[in-house]
PDB file of C-alpha atoms in Angstrom:
ATOM      1  CA  VAL P   1      14.029  11.271 -11.655  1.00 87.00           C
ATOM      2  CA  SER P   2      13.133  11.069  -7.712  1.00 88.00           C
ATOM      3  CA  VAL P   3      14.102  13.762  -5.352  1.00 90.00           C
ATOM      4  CA  LEU P   4      14.337  13.513  -1.383  1.00 89.00           C
ATOM      5  CA  CYS P   5      13.084  16.561  -0.045  1.00 87.00           C
ATOM      6  CA  ASN P   6      14.611  16.902   3.166  1.00 84.00           C
ATOM      7  CA  SER P   7      14.571  20.581   3.270  1.00 85.00           C
ATOM      8  CA  LYS P   8      12.086  23.032   2.239  1.00 87.00           C
ATOM      9  CA  LEU P   9      14.118  24.824  -0.436  1.00 90.00           C
ATOM     10  CA  VAL P  10      14.829  21.391  -2.048  1.00 91.00           C
ATOM     11  CA  ALA P  11      11.185  20.421  -1.860  1.00 88.00           C
ATOM     12  CA  ARG P  12      10.107  23.752  -3.534  1.00 91.00           C
ATOM     13  CA  GLN P  13      12.667  23.667  -6.205  1.00 89.00           C
ATOM     14  CA  ALA P  14      11.842  20.021  -6.905  1.00 90.00           C
ATOM     15  CA  ALA P  15       8.043  20.600  -7.194  1.00 88.00           C
ATOM     16  CA  ARG P  16       8.726  23.501  -9.689  1.00 90.00           C
ATOM     17  CA  ASP P  17      11.054  21.579 -11.924  1.00 87.00           C
ATOM     18  CA  ARG P  18       9.319  19.521 -14.783  1.00 86.00           C
ATOM     19  CA  ARG P  19      12.106  17.096 -15.114  1.00 86.00           C
ATOM     20  CA  VAL P  20      11.278  15.828 -11.652  1.00 89.00           C
ATOM     21  CA  ASP P  21       8.975  12.613 -11.666  1.00 90.00           C
ATOM     22  CA  LEU P  22       8.879  11.706  -7.969  1.00 91.00           C
ATOM     23  CA  LEU P  23       8.751  13.756  -4.835  1.00 91.00           C
ATOM     24  CA  CYS P  24       9.785  11.602  -1.813  1.00 89.00           C
ATOM     25  CA  PHE P  25       9.632  13.004   1.749  1.00 87.00           C
ATOM     26  CA  PRO P  26      11.734  11.283   4.459  1.00 82.00           C
ATOM     27  CA  ASN P  27       9.954   9.870   7.496  1.00 71.00           C
ATOM     28  CA  ALA P  28      10.649  13.305   9.444  1.00 62.00           C
ATOM     29  CA  SER P  29       8.629  14.844  12.254  1.00 61.00           C
ATOM     30  CA  LEU P  30       5.421  16.647  11.368  1.00 62.00           C
ATOM     31  CA  HIS P  31       7.385  20.036  11.786  1.00 68.00           C
ATOM     32  CA  LYS P  32      10.031  19.103   9.363  1.00 73.00           C
ATOM     33  CA  HIS P  33       7.408  17.869   6.564  1.00 78.00           C
ATOM     34  CA  TYR P  34       7.270  20.060   3.491  1.00 82.00           C
ATOM     35  CA  PHE P  35       4.444  18.342   1.749  1.00 85.00           C
ATOM     36  CA  ASP P  36       1.633  21.052   2.276  1.00 86.00           C
ATOM     37  CA  TRP P  37      -0.679  22.944   0.048  1.00 88.00           C
ATOM     38  CA  ALA P  38       1.918  25.204  -1.629  1.00 89.00           C
ATOM     39  CA  GLU P  39       4.234  22.248  -2.444  1.00 88.00           C
ATOM     40  CA  ALA P  40       1.012  20.349  -3.802  1.00 89.00           C
ATOM     41  CA  GLU P  41       0.009  23.314  -5.934  1.00 89.00           C
ATOM     42  CA  LEU P  42       3.550  23.565  -7.424  1.00 89.00           C
ATOM     43  CA  ALA P  43       3.588  19.655  -7.914  1.00 88.00           C
ATOM     44  CA  SER P  44       0.372  19.692  -9.776  1.00 88.00           C
ATOM     45  CA  ASN P  45       1.481  22.397 -12.042  1.00 86.00           C
ATOM     46  CA  SER P  46       4.727  20.408 -12.988  1.00 86.00           C
ATOM     47  CA  SER P  47       3.001  16.762 -13.062  1.00 82.00           C
ATOM     48  CA  ALA P  48       5.339  15.422 -10.344  1.00 88.00           C
ATOM     49  CA  ALA P  49       4.005  12.603  -8.300  1.00 91.00           C
ATOM     50  CA  PHE P  50       4.041  12.247  -4.440  1.00 92.00           C
ATOM     51  CA  GLU P  51       5.716   9.222  -3.460  1.00 92.00           C
ATOM     52  CA  ILE P  52       4.526   7.499  -0.199  1.00 91.00           C
ATOM     53  CA  ASP P  53       6.817   4.746   1.489  1.00 90.00           C
ATOM     54  CA  MET P  54       5.070   1.967   3.001  1.00 90.00           C
ATOM     55  CA  ALA P  55       8.162   0.533   5.029  1.00 90.00           C
ATOM     56  CA  PRO P  56       7.711   2.937   8.029  1.00 88.00           C
ATOM     57  CA  ILE P  57       4.156   1.578   8.419  1.00 89.00           C
ATOM     58  CA  LEU P  58       5.443  -1.946   8.842  1.00 90.00           C
ATOM     59  CA  GLY P  59       8.679  -1.119  10.707  1.00 86.00           C
ATOM     60  CA  VAL P  60       7.361   1.030  13.471  1.00 85.00           C
ATOM     61  CA  GLU P  61       4.561   0.504  15.966  1.00 84.00           C
ATOM     62  CA  SER P  62       2.742   2.306  18.663  1.00 86.00           C
ATOM     63  CA  PHE P  63       2.948   5.981  18.725  1.00 89.00           C
ATOM     64  CA  ALA P  64       5.438   6.301  16.253  1.00 88.00           C
ATOM     65  CA  ARG P  65       3.068   4.461  13.508  1.00 89.00           C
ATOM     66  CA  ALA P  66       0.151   6.647  14.756  1.00 90.00           C
ATOM     67  CA  ALA P  67       2.510   9.566  13.907  1.00 89.00           C
ATOM     68  CA  VAL P  68       3.138   8.175  10.420  1.00 89.00           C
ATOM     69  CA  LEU P  69      -0.432   7.257   9.688  1.00 91.00           C
ATOM     70  CA  SER P  70      -1.630  10.954  10.802  1.00 90.00           C
ATOM     71  CA  ARG P  71       1.027  12.290   8.583  1.00 90.00           C
ATOM     72  CA  LEU P  72      -0.031  10.277   5.478  1.00 91.00           C
ATOM     73  CA  ARG P  73      -3.754  10.652   6.051  1.00 92.00           C
ATOM     74  CA  ARG P  74      -3.081  14.553   5.827  1.00 91.00           C
ATOM     75  CA  ASP P  75      -0.810  14.114   2.935  1.00 91.00           C
ATOM     76  CA  VAL P  76      -3.353  12.036   0.766  1.00 92.00           C
ATOM     77  CA  VAL P  77      -6.039  14.710   1.551  1.00 93.00           C
ATOM     78  CA  VAL P  78      -3.796  17.347   0.234  1.00 92.00           C
ATOM     79  CA  ALA P  79      -2.848  15.482  -2.721  1.00 91.00           C
ATOM     80  CA  LYS P  80      -6.375  14.697  -3.805  1.00 92.00           C
ATOM     81  CA  GLU P  81      -7.099  18.335  -3.425  1.00 92.00           C
ATOM     82  CA  TYR P  82      -4.589  19.412  -5.662  1.00 91.00           C
ATOM     83  CA  LYS P  83      -4.970  16.537  -7.818  1.00 92.00           C
ATOM     84  CA  VAL P  84      -1.322  15.427  -7.364  1.00 92.00           C
ATOM     85  CA  PRO P  85      -0.825  11.915  -8.528  1.00 93.00           C
ATOM     86  CA  VAL P  86       0.305   9.434  -5.729  1.00 93.00           C
ATOM     87  CA  VAL P  87       2.707   6.737  -5.927  1.00 94.00           C
ATOM     88  CA  VAL P  88       2.956   4.096  -3.458  1.00 93.00           C
ATOM     89  CA  SER P  89       6.163   2.258  -2.988  1.00 92.00           C
ATOM     90  CA  SER P  90       7.520  -0.514  -0.817  1.00 90.00           C
ATOM     91  CA  GLY P  91      10.607   1.103   0.344  1.00 87.00           C
ATOM     92  CA  ALA P  92      11.632  -2.116   1.725  1.00 88.00           C
ATOM     93  CA  SER P  93      15.276  -2.697   2.753  1.00 87.00           C
ATOM     94  CA  ASP P  94      14.285  -6.311   4.238  1.00 86.00           C
ATOM     95  CA  PRO P  95      12.531  -8.966   2.001  1.00 87.00           C
ATOM     96  CA  TRP P  96      10.079  -9.763   4.886  1.00 88.00           C
ATOM     97  CA  PHE P  97       8.707  -6.085   4.372  1.00 90.00           C
ATOM     98  CA  LEU P  98       7.623  -6.785   0.915  1.00 91.00           C
ATOM     99  CA  ARG P  99       3.926  -7.581   0.191  1.00 92.00           C
ATOM    100  CA  LYS P 100       1.604  -8.167  -2.680  1.00 92.00           C
ATOM    101  CA  PRO P 101       0.132  -5.201  -4.352  1.00 92.00           C
ATOM    102  CA  GLU P 102      -3.377  -5.923  -3.003  1.00 92.00           C
ATOM    103  CA  ASP P 103      -1.869  -6.287   0.476  1.00 93.00           C
ATOM    104  CA  TYR P 104      -0.386  -2.749   0.035  1.00 93.00           C
ATOM    105  CA  ALA P 105      -3.752  -1.554  -1.116  1.00 93.00           C
ATOM    106  CA  SER P 106      -5.215  -3.063   2.201  1.00 93.00           C
ATOM    107  CA  LEU P 107      -2.486  -0.962   4.270  1.00 93.00           C
ATOM    108  CA  ALA P 108      -3.514   2.099   2.349  1.00 93.00           C
ATOM    109  CA  PHE P 109      -6.966   1.720   3.864  1.00 92.00           C
ATOM    110  CA  LEU P 110      -5.126   2.829   7.059  1.00 92.00           C
ATOM    111  CA  PHE P 111      -4.402   6.262   5.828  1.00 91.00           C
ATOM    112  CA  GLY P 112      -7.819   6.826   4.101  1.00 90.00           C
ATOM    113  CA  MET P 113      -7.063   5.713   0.516  1.00 91.00           C
ATOM    114  CA  ASP P 114      -9.586   3.430  -1.081  1.00 89.00           C
ATOM    115  CA  SER P 115      -8.669   0.369  -2.640  1.00 89.00           C
ATOM    116  CA  SER P 116      -9.054   1.258  -6.298  1.00 91.00           C
ATOM    117  CA  LEU P 117      -7.236   4.651  -5.908  1.00 91.00           C
ATOM    118  CA  ALA P 118      -4.247   2.828  -4.004  1.00 92.00           C
ATOM    119  CA  LEU P 119      -4.078   0.126  -6.716  1.00 92.00           C
ATOM    120  CA  GLU P 120      -3.899   3.053  -9.263  1.00 92.00           C
ATOM    121  CA  SER P 121      -1.025   4.502  -7.233  1.00 92.00           C
ATOM    122  CA  LEU P 122       0.759   0.857  -7.246  1.00 93.00           C
ATOM    123  CA  SER P 123       0.401   0.227 -11.282  1.00 92.00           C
ATOM    124  CA  ARG P 124      -1.116   2.578 -13.592  1.00 93.00           C
ATOM    125  CA  ILE P 125       0.645   5.804 -12.285  1.00 93.00           C
ATOM    126  CA  PRO P 126       4.165   4.542 -11.887  1.00 93.00           C
ATOM    127  CA  THR P 127       3.526   2.908 -15.471  1.00 94.00           C
ATOM    128  CA  SER P 128       2.476   6.102 -16.916  1.00 92.00           C
ATOM    129  CA  ILE P 129       5.721   7.922 -15.336  1.00 91.00           C
ATOM    130  CA  VAL P 130       8.007   5.057 -16.802  1.00 91.00           C
ATOM    131  CA  GLU P 131       5.994   5.646 -20.305  1.00 89.00           C
ATOM    132  CA  ARG P 132       6.476   9.443 -20.234  1.00 87.00           C
ATOM    133  CA  ASN P 133      10.093   8.783 -19.693  1.00 87.00           C
ATOM    134  CA  ARG P 134      10.379   6.280 -22.548  1.00 87.00           C
ATOM    135  CA  GLU P 135       8.656   8.924 -24.730  1.00 84.00           C
ATOM    136  CA  LYS P 136      11.282  11.637 -23.719  1.00 83.00           C
ATOM    137  CA  LEU P 137      14.172   8.986 -25.019  1.00 84.00           C
ATOM    138  CA  ARG P 138      12.592   8.556 -28.307  1.00 83.00           C
ATOM    139  CA  PRO P 139      14.243  10.122 -31.518  1.00 82.00           C
ATOM    140  CA  GLY P 140      12.293  13.254 -32.462  1.00 82.00           C
ATOM    141  CA  PHE P 141      11.102  14.213 -29.139  1.00 83.00           C
ATOM    142  CA  VAL P 142      11.178  18.101 -28.667  1.00 83.00           C
ATOM    143  CA  THR P 143       8.932  18.791 -25.534  1.00 79.00           C
ATOM    144  CA  THR P 144       5.859  17.338 -23.930  1.00 74.00           C
ATOM    145  CA  GLY P 145       3.089  17.252 -26.732  1.00 78.00           C
ATOM    146  CA  LEU P 146       5.474  18.040 -29.533  1.00 84.00           C
ATOM    147  CA  ARG P 147       7.513  15.457 -31.448  1.00 83.00           C
ATOM    148  CA  ILE P 148       9.061  15.682 -34.841  1.00 85.00           C
ATOM    149  CA  LEU P 149       7.116  13.039 -37.205  1.00 84.00           C
ATOM    150  CA  GLU P 150       8.934  13.512 -40.505  1.00 82.00           C
ATOM    151  CA  GLU P 151      11.811  15.669 -41.672  1.00 81.00           C
ATOM    152  CA  LYS P 152      11.818  17.067 -45.284  1.00 80.00           C
ATOM    153  CA  LYS P 153      14.828  16.281 -46.986  1.00 77.00           C
ATOM    154  CA  ARG P 154      16.865  19.306 -48.436  1.00 75.00           C
ATOM    155  CA  VAL P 155      17.576  19.108 -52.106  1.00 67.00           C
TER     156      VAL P 155
ATOM    157  CA  LEU T   1     -35.342 -10.310  14.803  1.00 62.00           C
ATOM    158  CA  THR T   2     -31.554 -10.339  14.695  1.00 66.00           C
ATOM    159  CA  ARG T   3     -30.216  -9.953  11.316  1.00 70.00           C
ATOM    160  CA  HIS T   4     -28.194 -12.786   9.901  1.00 79.00           C
ATOM    161  CA  ILE T   5     -24.492 -11.938  10.447  1.00 82.00           C
ATOM    162  CA  ARG T   6     -22.425 -11.863   7.129  1.00 91.00           C
ATOM    163  CA  ARG T   7     -19.102 -13.312   7.187  1.00 93.00           C
ATOM    164  CA  ARG T   8     -16.027 -13.610   4.878  1.00 95.00           C
ATOM    165  CA  TYR T   9     -13.573 -16.272   4.742  1.00 96.00           C
ATOM    166  CA  LEU T  10     -10.212 -15.663   3.859  1.00 95.00           C
ATOM    167  CA  ALA T  11      -7.236 -17.959   2.380  1.00 94.00           C
ATOM    168  CA  LEU T  12      -4.065 -16.829   3.902  1.00 94.00           C
ATOM    169  CA  LYS T  13      -0.354 -17.822   2.893  1.00 92.00           C
ATOM    170  CA  VAL T  14       2.332 -17.743   5.995  1.00 91.00           C
ATOM    171  CA  ASP T  15       5.807 -17.253   4.844  1.00 89.00           C
ATOM    172  CA  GLY T  16       8.848 -17.094   7.191  1.00 85.00           C
ATOM    173  CA  GLN T  17      12.373 -17.741   7.718  1.00 79.00           C
ATOM    174  CA  ASP T  18      11.245 -21.383   9.198  1.00 74.00           C
ATOM    175  CA  GLN T  19       8.661 -22.983   7.142  1.00 70.00           C
ATOM    176  CA  SER T  20       6.816 -24.562  10.008  1.00 77.00           C
ATOM    177  CA  PHE T  21       4.569 -22.438  12.279  1.00 81.00           C
ATOM    178  CA  ASP T  22       2.372 -22.968  15.167  1.00 85.00           C
ATOM    179  CA  PRO T  23      -1.308 -22.279  14.471  1.00 86.00           C
ATOM    180  CA  GLU T  24      -1.568 -20.538  17.941  1.00 89.00           C
ATOM    181  CA  ALA T  25       1.426 -18.250  17.329  1.00 89.00           C
ATOM    182  CA  VAL T  26      -0.234 -17.352  13.680  1.00 90.00           C
ATOM    183  CA  SER T  27      -3.648 -16.829  15.242  1.00 91.00           C
ATOM    184  CA  ASP T  28      -1.879 -14.637  18.115  1.00 92.00           C
ATOM    185  CA  SER T  29       0.014 -12.550  15.527  1.00 92.00           C
ATOM    186  CA  ILE T  30      -3.163 -11.778  13.489  1.00 94.00           C
ATOM    187  CA  TRP T  31      -5.068 -11.079  16.684  1.00 94.00           C
ATOM    188  CA  ASN T  32      -2.336  -8.775  18.156  1.00 93.00           C
ATOM    189  CA  SER T  33      -2.016  -6.759  15.041  1.00 94.00           C
ATOM    190  CA  VAL T  34      -5.836  -6.149  14.996  1.00 94.00           C
ATOM    191  CA  LEU T  35      -5.556  -5.116  18.561  1.00 94.00           C
ATOM    192  CA  ARG T  36      -2.547  -2.772  17.998  1.00 92.00           C
ATOM    193  CA  LEU T  37      -3.885  -1.216  14.897  1.00 93.00           C
ATOM    194  CA  PHE T  38      -7.728  -0.989  15.836  1.00 93.00           C
ATOM    195  CA  GLY T  39      -7.841  -1.468  19.685  1.00 93.00           C
ATOM    196  CA  GLU T  40     -10.085  -3.421  21.505  1.00 93.00           C
ATOM    197  CA  VAL T  41     -13.355  -2.323  19.881  1.00 93.00           C
ATOM    198  CA  GLY T  42     -11.859  -3.336  16.598  1.00 90.00           C
ATOM    199  CA  VAL T  43     -11.125  -6.744  17.748  1.00 92.00           C
ATOM    200  CA  SER T  44     -14.580  -7.105  19.085  1.00 93.00           C
ATOM    201  CA  GLN T  45     -16.190  -6.090  15.747  1.00 91.00           C
ATOM    202  CA  ALA T  46     -13.762  -8.199  13.640  1.00 92.00           C
ATOM    203  CA  GLY T  47     -15.186 -11.627  14.648  1.00 90.00           C
ATOM    204  CA  LEU T  48     -11.909 -13.366  13.920  1.00 93.00           C
ATOM    205  CA  TYR T  49     -12.114 -17.316  14.002  1.00 92.00           C
ATOM    206  CA  LEU T  50      -9.219 -19.721  12.790  1.00 92.00           C
ATOM    207  CA  ILE T  51     -11.024 -22.190  10.735  1.00 92.00           C
ATOM    208  CA  ARG T  52      -8.007 -24.476   9.178  1.00 90.00           C
ATOM    209  CA  PHE T  53      -4.489 -24.328   9.362  1.00 89.00           C
ATOM    210  CA  ASP T  54      -2.394 -26.578   7.123  1.00 84.00           C
ATOM    211  CA  GLU T  55       1.118 -26.868   8.814  1.00 76.00           C
ATOM    212  CA  ASN T  56       2.678 -28.605   5.553  1.00 75.00           C
ATOM    213  CA  LYS T  57       1.817 -26.022   3.293  1.00 75.00           C
ATOM    214  CA  SER T  58       1.204 -23.055   5.646  1.00 83.00           C
ATOM    215  CA  TYR T  59      -2.111 -22.209   4.487  1.00 89.00           C
ATOM    216  CA  VAL T  60      -4.593 -20.700   6.829  1.00 92.00           C
ATOM    217  CA  VAL T  61      -8.229 -20.191   6.390  1.00 94.00           C
ATOM    218  CA  LEU T  62      -9.644 -17.380   8.582  1.00 94.00           C
ATOM    219  CA  ARG T  63     -13.279 -16.184   9.243  1.00 95.00           C
ATOM    220  CA  CYS T  64     -14.141 -12.497  10.009  1.00 94.00           C
ATOM    221  CA  SER T  65     -17.090 -10.342   9.851  1.00 94.00           C
ATOM    222  CA  HIS T  66     -17.775  -8.675   6.429  1.00 93.00           C
ATOM    223  CA  ARG T  67     -18.024  -5.181   7.948  1.00 93.00           C
ATOM    224  CA  ALA T  68     -14.477  -5.718   9.294  1.00 93.00           C
ATOM    225  CA  LEU T  69     -12.744  -7.007   6.171  1.00 94.00           C
ATOM    226  CA  PRO T  70     -10.800  -4.026   5.273  1.00 94.00           C
ATOM    227  CA  MET T  71      -9.623  -3.722   8.912  1.00 94.00           C
ATOM    228  CA  VAL T  72      -8.735  -7.411   9.065  1.00 95.00           C
ATOM    229  CA  LYS T  73      -7.013  -7.249   5.700  1.00 95.00           C
ATOM    230  CA  ALA T  74      -5.028  -4.263   6.797  1.00 95.00           C
ATOM    231  CA  ALA T  75      -3.913  -5.926  10.108  1.00 95.00           C
ATOM    232  CA  ILE T  76      -2.944  -9.047   8.393  1.00 95.00           C
ATOM    233  CA  ALA T  77      -0.569  -7.110   5.758  1.00 94.00           C
ATOM    234  CA  SER T  78       0.927  -5.269   8.860  1.00 93.00           C
ATOM    235  CA  VAL T  79       1.979  -8.584  10.268  1.00 93.00           C
ATOM    236  CA  THR T  80       5.948  -8.647  10.391  1.00 91.00           C
ATOM    237  CA  LYS T  81       6.508 -11.220  13.089  1.00 89.00           C
ATOM    238  CA  ILE T  82       5.112 -14.448  14.316  1.00 89.00           C
ATOM    239  CA  GLY T  83       6.482 -15.090  17.711  1.00 84.00           C
ATOM    240  CA  GLU T  84      10.087 -13.852  17.620  1.00 85.00           C
ATOM    241  CA  ARG T  85      10.781 -14.818  13.884  1.00 87.00           C
ATOM    242  CA  PRO T  86      10.223 -12.595  10.911  1.00 90.00           C
ATOM    243  CA  ALA T  87       7.548 -13.413   8.737  1.00 90.00           C
ATOM    244  CA  ALA T  88       4.701 -12.256   6.422  1.00 92.00           C
ATOM    245  CA  ILE T  89       1.185 -13.216   5.699  1.00 93.00           C
ATOM    246  CA  TYR T  90      -0.276 -12.882   2.206  1.00 93.00           C
ATOM    247  CA  VAL T  91      -4.109 -12.784   1.494  1.00 94.00           C
ATOM    248  CA  LEU T  92      -4.617 -15.234  -1.501  1.00 93.00           C
ATOM    249  CA  ARG T  93      -8.457 -15.093  -1.788  1.00 93.00           C
ATOM    250  CA  VAL T  94     -11.640 -13.566   0.002  1.00 95.00           C
ATOM    251  CA  SER T  95     -14.923 -15.421  -0.308  1.00 94.00           C
ATOM    252  CA  GLY T  96     -18.258 -15.388   1.207  1.00 93.00           C
ATOM    253  CA  THR T  97     -18.652 -19.026   1.678  1.00 93.00           C
ATOM    254  CA  LEU T  98     -16.124 -21.664   2.620  1.00 92.00           C
ATOM    255  CA  LYS T  99     -17.062 -23.801  -0.320  1.00 92.00           C
ATOM    256  CA  THR T 100     -16.428 -21.020  -2.707  1.00 92.00           C
ATOM    257  CA  LEU T 101     -13.219 -20.149  -1.037  1.00 92.00           C
ATOM    258  CA  VAL T 102     -11.868 -23.913  -1.231  1.00 89.00           C
ATOM    259  CA  ARG T 103     -12.745 -23.788  -5.002  1.00 90.00           C
ATOM    260  CA  LYS T 104     -11.249 -20.429  -5.867  1.00 87.00           C
ATOM    261  CA  VAL T 105      -7.963 -21.475  -4.138  1.00 86.00           C
ATOM    262  CA  SER T 106      -7.773 -24.845  -6.045  1.00 83.00           C
ATOM    263  CA  ASP T 107      -8.284 -23.145  -9.187  1.00 78.00           C
ATOM    264  CA  HIS T 108      -5.612 -20.547  -8.235  1.00 70.00           C
TER     265      HIS T 108
END
């Protein structure tokens, strides 16, 4: 479940909700950006991940790109501090904006993510989200960490 | 004594709507990308040099300074146009010598 956090109310509610897997923040100005330390604290408690969309980095230039990079650099620092998992996604609406995972990891260098962390954000963390959701769909699932293994037959 | 300059060789694949590319246009797009992202100081540190260009297969071999490798890789990934046409450049392999790079790419 991914939530587009385009208002503070939506962002806070999504970060509290344990059903939410991804918090997606649209490419808004710095004043209308809701991923701050309070949001990160809520997200780290509910195990929601912060999604970084790479399309704006490729799609814009000059001051607009500088603003996007500046915002992402700050977001990555906040996410690291509160141990919020980060997911890097292409966000591409054009096939020419698609890159290899290694190339996305190289682009992540622009906003202060090291290569190993970027590759984790591209592969291991999204895989763990999918696995967690598959686990929820299995029969016998009650809640995170609690599953019915065997039911005793009534005589 | 001046220290030996360590270099890195990158094998790149150029992909675009039209499969034929002018080597100068490819080289310019990479230079411009480094210039836009890291400025004139960044370009001066990168030490970019186009070594080979295979026009038929759109493979490029580029040389850069080993210290500037993360910068150059980021700049290459951010190329979205060559000339006026939409295109993408992918890094296939990176190596410390040209000989090893050729071996790695041919194994790949």
